[in-house]
CSV table of C-alpha atoms in Angstrom, one decimal:
chain,number,residue,atom,x,y,z
A,10,MET,CA,-79.5,89.6,4.6
A,11,ASP,CA,-82.6,88.3,2.8
A,12,ILE,CA,-84.9,90.1,5.3
A,13,LEU,CA,-83.0,93.4,4.8
A,14,ILE,CA,-83.4,93.0,1.0
A,15,LEU,CA,-87.2,92.4,1.4
A,16,GLN,CA,-87.6,95.4,3.7
A,17,ALA,CA,-85.7,97.6,1.3
A,18,ALA,CA,-87.7,96.4,-1.6
A,19,LYS,CA,-90.9,97.3,0.3
A,20,VAL,CA,-89.7,100.8,1.0
A,21,VAL,CA,-88.4,101.5,-2.6
A,22,THR,CA,-91.6,100.1,-4.2
A,23,THR,CA,-94.0,102.0,-2.0
A,24,VAL,CA,-92.1,105.3,-2.1
A,25,ALA,CA,-91.9,105.2,-5.9
A,26,THR,CA,-95.7,104.5,-6.1
A,27,VAL,CA,-96.7,107.3,-3.7
A,28,MET,CA,-94.4,109.8,-5.5
A,29,GLY,CA,-95.7,108.8,-8.9
A,30,LEU,CA,-99.3,109.3,-7.7
A,31,ALA,CA,-98.4,112.7,-6.2
A,32,TRP,CA,-96.9,113.7,-9.6
A,33,ILE,CA,-100.1,112.7,-11.4
A,34,ALA,CA,-102.2,114.7,-8.9
A,35,GLU,CA,-100.0,117.7,-9.5
A,36,ARG,CA,-99.4,117.5,-13.2
A,37,VAL,CA,-102.5,115.7,-14.6
A,38,SER,CA,-105.5,115.9,-12.3
A,39,THR,CA,-106.7,115.1,-8.8
A,40,ARG,CA,-109.5,113.1,-10.4
A,41,THR,CA,-107.0,110.8,-12.2
A,42,ALA,CA,-104.9,110.4,-9.1
A,43,GLY,CA,-108.0,109.6,-7.0
A,44,LEU,CA,-109.0,106.9,-9.5
A,45,LEU,CA,-105.5,105.4,-9.7
A,46,SER,CA,-105.3,105.4,-5.9
A,47,GLY,CA,-108.0,102.8,-6.0
A,48,PHE,CA,-105.7,100.7,-8.3
A,49,PRO,CA,-104.1,97.8,-6.4
A,50,LEU,CA,-100.9,99.5,-5.5
A,51,GLY,CA,-100.5,99.5,-1.7
A,52,THR,CA,-102.6,96.4,-1.2
A,53,ALA,CA,-100.7,94.6,-4.0
A,54,ILE,CA,-97.4,95.4,-2.3
A,55,ALA,CA,-98.7,94.2,1.0
A,56,LEU,CA,-100.2,91.0,-0.3
A,57,ALA,CA,-97.3,90.2,-2.5
A,58,PHE,CA,-94.8,90.5,0.3
A,59,ILE,CA,-97.1,88.6,2.7
A,60,GLY,CA,-97.1,85.8,0.0
A,61,ILE,CA,-93.3,85.9,-0.3
A,62,GLU,CA,-92.7,85.9,3.4
A,63,GLN,CA,-95.6,83.7,4.7
A,64,GLY,CA,-96.5,81.7,1.6
A,65,PRO,CA,-99.0,82.0,-1.2
A,66,GLU,CA,-101.7,80.0,0.7
A,67,PHE,CA,-101.5,82.4,3.6
A,68,ALA,CA,-101.7,85.4,1.3
A,69,ALA,CA,-104.7,84.0,-0.6
A,70,ALA,CA,-106.6,83.4,2.6
A,71,SER,CA,-105.7,86.9,3.8
A,72,ALA,CA,-106.9,88.4,0.5
A,73,SER,CA,-110.4,87.0,1.1
A,74,HIS,CA,-110.6,89.0,4.3
A,75,ALA,CA,-108.9,92.1,2.6
A,76,LEU,CA,-112.0,92.4,0.4
A,77,LEU,CA,-114.1,93.3,3.5
A,78,GLY,CA,-111.2,95.5,4.8
A,79,PHE,CA,-111.8,97.9,2.0
A,80,LEU,CA,-114.9,99.1,3.8
A,81,ALA,CA,-112.6,100.1,6.7
A,82,ALA,CA,-110.6,102.1,4.2
A,83,LEU,CA,-113.7,103.9,3.2
A,84,ALA,CA,-114.5,104.5,6.9
A,85,MET,CA,-111.1,106.2,7.0
A,86,THR,CA,-111.7,108.4,4.0
A,87,THR,CA,-115.2,109.4,5.3
A,88,ALA,CA,-113.7,110.4,8.7
A,89,TYR,CA,-111.0,112.3,6.9
A,90,LEU,CA,-113.6,114.1,4.8
A,91,PHE,CA,-115.6,115.2,7.8
A,92,CYS,CA,-112.5,116.5,9.6
A,93,LEU,CA,-111.5,118.7,6.7
A,94,LYS,CA,-114.1,121.2,8.0
A,95,LEU,CA,-112.3,121.5,11.3
A,96,PRO,CA,-109.5,123.8,12.4
A,97,TYR,CA,-106.1,122.2,12.2
A,98,SER,CA,-107.6,119.6,9.9
A,99,ALA,CA,-104.2,118.5,8.6
A,100,VAL,CA,-103.6,117.1,12.2
A,101,PHE,CA,-107.0,115.8,13.1
A,102,ALA,CA,-108.1,114.4,9.7
A,103,PRO,CA,-105.4,111.7,9.4
A,104,LEU,CA,-105.6,110.8,13.1
A,105,ALA,CA,-109.4,110.4,12.8
A,106,GLY,CA,-109.1,108.5,9.6
A,107,ILE,CA,-106.6,106.0,11.1
A,108,LEU,CA,-108.8,105.6,14.2
A,109,ALA,CA,-111.9,105.0,12.0
A,110,PHE,CA,-110.0,102.4,10.0
A,111,ILE,CA,-109.0,100.5,13.2
A,112,VAL,CA,-112.5,100.7,14.8
A,113,ALA,CA,-114.2,99.6,11.5
A,114,ASN,CA,-111.9,96.7,11.1
A,115,GLY,CA,-112.6,95.6,14.6
A,116,ALA,CA,-116.3,95.4,13.7
A,117,LEU,CA,-115.6,93.8,10.4
A,118,SER,CA,-113.5,91.1,12.0
A,119,LEU,CA,-116.7,89.9,13.7
A,120,ILE,CA,-118.6,89.4,10.4
A,121,SER,CA,-115.9,88.4,8.0
A,122,GLY,CA,-116.8,85.1,6.3
A,123,GLY,CA,-116.1,83.3,3.0
A,124,LEU,CA,-114.7,84.8,-0.1
A,125,TRP,CA,-117.9,85.4,-2.1
A,126,ARG,CA,-119.8,86.7,0.9
A,127,ASN,CA,-117.1,89.2,1.7
A,128,LEU,CA,-117.0,90.3,-2.0
A,129,ALA,CA,-120.8,90.9,-2.0
A,130,VAL,CA,-120.7,92.9,1.2
A,131,ALA,CA,-117.7,94.9,0.0
A,132,GLY,CA,-119.3,95.6,-3.4
A,133,VAL,CA,-122.5,96.9,-1.9
A,134,GLY,CA,-120.6,99.1,0.6
A,135,VAL,CA,-118.2,100.6,-2.0
A,136,THR,CA,-121.2,101.4,-4.3
A,137,LEU,CA,-123.1,103.1,-1.5
A,138,ILE,CA,-120.1,105.2,-0.5
A,139,ALA,CA,-119.3,106.1,-4.1
A,140,VAL,CA,-122.9,107.4,-4.5
A,141,SER,CA,-122.7,109.3,-1.3
A,142,TYR,CA,-119.5,111.1,-2.5
A,143,ARG,CA,-120.9,112.1,-5.9
A,144,ASN,CA,-121.8,115.7,-4.9
A,145,ILE,CA,-118.3,116.5,-3.7
A,146,PRO,CA,-116.9,119.3,-6.0
A,147,SER,CA,-114.0,118.4,-8.2
A,148,VAL,CA,-111.0,120.8,-7.8
A,149,ASN,CA,-107.7,120.4,-9.6
A,150,ILE,CA,-104.3,121.6,-8.3
A,151,ALA,CA,-103.7,125.0,-9.9
A,152,ALA,CA,-99.9,125.1,-9.4
A,153,SER,CA,-97.7,122.4,-8.0
A,154,VAL,CA,-95.3,123.1,-5.2
A,155,ARG,CA,-91.6,122.9,-5.6
A,156,LEU,CA,-90.3,119.4,-4.8
A,157,THR,CA,-88.0,120.4,-1.9
A,158,TYR,CA,-86.1,117.8,0.1
A,159,PRO,CA,-88.4,118.1,3.1
A,160,VAL,CA,-91.4,117.4,0.8
A,161,LEU,CA,-89.7,114.4,-0.7
A,162,PHE,CA,-88.7,113.1,2.7
A,163,LEU,CA,-92.3,113.4,4.0
A,164,ARG,CA,-93.7,111.5,1.1
A,165,GLY,CA,-91.1,108.7,1.4
A,166,PHE,CA,-91.2,108.5,5.2
A,167,LEU,CA,-95.0,108.2,5.5
A,168,SER,CA,-95.4,105.6,2.8
A,169,SER,CA,-92.5,103.4,3.9
A,170,VAL,CA,-93.4,103.4,7.6
A,171,LEU,CA,-97.0,102.4,6.7
A,172,VAL,CA,-96.1,99.5,4.4
A,173,LEU,CA,-93.6,98.1,6.9
A,174,ALA,CA,-96.1,98.2,9.7
A,175,ILE,CA,-98.9,96.5,7.7
A,176,THR,CA,-96.8,93.6,6.3
A,177,ALA,CA,-95.4,93.1,9.9
A,178,LEU,CA,-98.9,92.2,11.0
A,179,ALA,CA,-98.7,89.0,8.9
A,180,TYR,CA,-96.1,87.6,11.3
A,181,LEU,CA,-98.8,87.4,14.0
A,182,GLY,CA,-99.9,84.3,12.1
A,183,ASP,CA,-103.6,85.4,11.7
A,184,THR,CA,-104.9,85.6,8.1
A,185,LEU,CA,-107.9,87.6,9.3
A,186,LEU,CA,-105.8,90.3,10.9
A,187,ALA,CA,-103.3,90.3,8.0
A,188,GLY,CA,-106.0,90.5,5.4
A,189,LEU,CA,-108.1,93.2,7.0
A,190,PHE,CA,-105.0,95.4,7.6
A,191,ALA,CA,-103.7,94.7,4.1
A,192,ALA,CA,-106.7,96.8,3.0
A,193,PHE,CA,-105.2,99.8,4.7
A,194,PRO,CA,-104.6,102.5,2.0
A,195,VAL,CA,-100.9,102.4,2.3
A,196,THR,CA,-100.3,104.6,-0.7
A,197,PHE,CA,-103.5,106.7,-0.7
A,198,LEU,CA,-103.3,108.0,2.9
A,199,PRO,CA,-99.8,109.5,2.4
A,200,LEU,CA,-100.9,110.9,-1.0
A,201,LEU,CA,-104.0,112.4,0.6
A,202,LEU,CA,-102.0,114.0,3.4
A,203,ILE,CA,-99.4,115.3,1.1
A,204,VAL,CA,-102.0,116.9,-1.2
A,205,HIS,CA,-103.8,118.3,1.9
A,206,LEU,CA,-100.7,119.8,3.4
A,207,SER,CA,-99.5,121.2,0.1
A,208,TYR,CA,-102.7,122.5,-1.5
A,209,GLY,CA,-105.4,122.6,1.1
A,210,PRO,CA,-108.7,120.7,1.7
A,211,GLU,CA,-110.4,121.2,-1.7
A,212,PRO,CA,-108.0,119.0,-3.8
A,213,ALA,CA,-108.0,116.5,-0.9
A,214,ARG,CA,-111.8,116.3,-1.1
A,215,THR,CA,-111.5,115.5,-4.8
A,216,LEU,CA,-109.1,112.7,-4.2
A,217,ILE,CA,-111.5,111.2,-1.7
A,218,LYS,CA,-114.5,111.7,-4.1
A,219,PHE,CA,-113.0,109.4,-6.8
A,220,TYR,CA,-111.3,106.9,-4.5
A,221,PRO,CA,-114.3,104.5,-4.1
A,222,ILE,CA,-114.8,104.5,-7.8
A,223,GLY,CA,-111.3,103.4,-8.3
A,224,LEU,CA,-111.7,100.7,-5.6
A,225,GLY,CA,-113.5,98.5,-8.1
A,226,SER,CA,-110.1,97.7,-9.6
A,227,LEU,CA,-108.8,96.8,-6.2
A,228,LEU,CA,-111.8,94.5,-5.6
A,229,ALA,CA,-111.1,92.8,-8.9
A,230,TYR,CA,-107.4,92.5,-8.1
A,231,THR,CA,-107.9,91.1,-4.6
A,232,LEU,CA,-110.5,88.6,-5.8
A,233,THR,CA,-108.1,87.3,-8.4
A,234,VAL,CA,-105.3,87.0,-5.9
A,235,ALA,CA,-107.5,85.1,-3.5
A,236,LEU,CA,-108.4,82.7,-6.4
A,237,THR,CA,-104.9,82.2,-7.9
A,238,TYR,CA,-102.1,82.7,-5.4
A,239,ALA,CA,-102.4,79.1,-4.0
A,240,SER,CA,-102.5,77.5,-7.4
A,241,LEU,CA,-100.4,79.8,-9.6
A,242,GLY,CA,-98.0,81.3,-7.1
A,243,VAL,CA,-97.3,84.9,-6.1
A,244,LEU,CA,-95.8,86.2,-9.3
A,245,THR,CA,-98.3,84.8,-11.7
A,246,GLY,CA,-101.2,85.5,-9.4
A,247,THR,CA,-100.0,89.1,-9.0
A,248,LEU,CA,-99.8,89.6,-12.8
A,249,ALA,CA,-103.3,88.0,-13.2
A,250,GLY,CA,-104.6,90.4,-10.5
A,251,PHE,CA,-103.1,93.4,-12.3
A,252,ALA,CA,-104.7,92.3,-15.5
A,253,ALA,CA,-108.2,92.1,-13.9
A,254,ALA,CA,-107.7,95.5,-12.2
A,255,THR,CA,-106.6,97.1,-15.5
A,256,LEU,CA,-109.6,95.6,-17.3
A,257,TYR,CA,-111.9,97.2,-14.8
A,258,LEU,CA,-110.2,100.6,-15.3
A,259,MET,CA,-110.5,100.2,-19.1
A,260,LEU,CA,-114.2,99.5,-18.8
A,261,LEU,CA,-114.6,102.4,-16.5
A,262,GLY,CA,-112.9,104.6,-19.0
A,263,LEU,CA,-115.1,103.4,-21.9
A,264,MET,CA,-118.2,104.1,-19.8
A,265,ARG,CA,-117.0,107.6,-19.0
A,266,GLN,CA,-116.3,108.2,-22.7
A,267,ARG,CA,-119.7,107.1,-23.7
A,268,THR,CA,-121.3,109.3,-21.0
A,269,LEU,CA,-119.4,112.3,-22.3
A,270,GLN,CA,-120.4,111.6,-25.9
A,271,ASN,CA,-124.1,111.3,-25.0
A,272,ALA,CA,-124.1,114.4,-22.8
């Protein structure tokens, strides 16, 4: 019974998160949704449930590897971006993205080291990708689609399947594998595919453009989890992680405000 409750909690939490982000993309802006997609939503869900099921020490060790796994997430978005130019991109882009994530994680597993080394490598990689995405045009969604039952089902099905698959990897008993795959964009990929299918490639490109900028909050969250889970526990460590991630986004907002004022 406890296992069924945990699985149900994963599905409900993830579905609510993805649908909330989709609503923001449709009603606010794709830029905002892209930035918030970097907020520790999917990874937070994965690491928290890994901590509950496998213990906080296991989750903390996994988090140190997850820092490096975010580079694989960017490999996924880059592959998806390139495939947006192809015919039938809604089919090839997500498949190429998932394949790129798996291949990149295979390479990263060979170089993953200590916490601070992984953080430094990830920080440099995220910065370089963010700079390389800067010239992608920003396109907002002009008119949202009607939320039919098939659309709602697609959103919920994609996100719930992904989070169940990622957290199941922790049962293999390997913190390296669990950590690297905890970096999989569990909420962002379904959101990206939904926006792509519903509105075309241009808004999807905008989501991708702002994703690495928002990843700074995810790096802050995962670092905090790696440092606090073992000593403070899953709940307190998760709250501390969200505080660090929120602080990053607040600083990012202040920087943007100053830039607009000086422009």
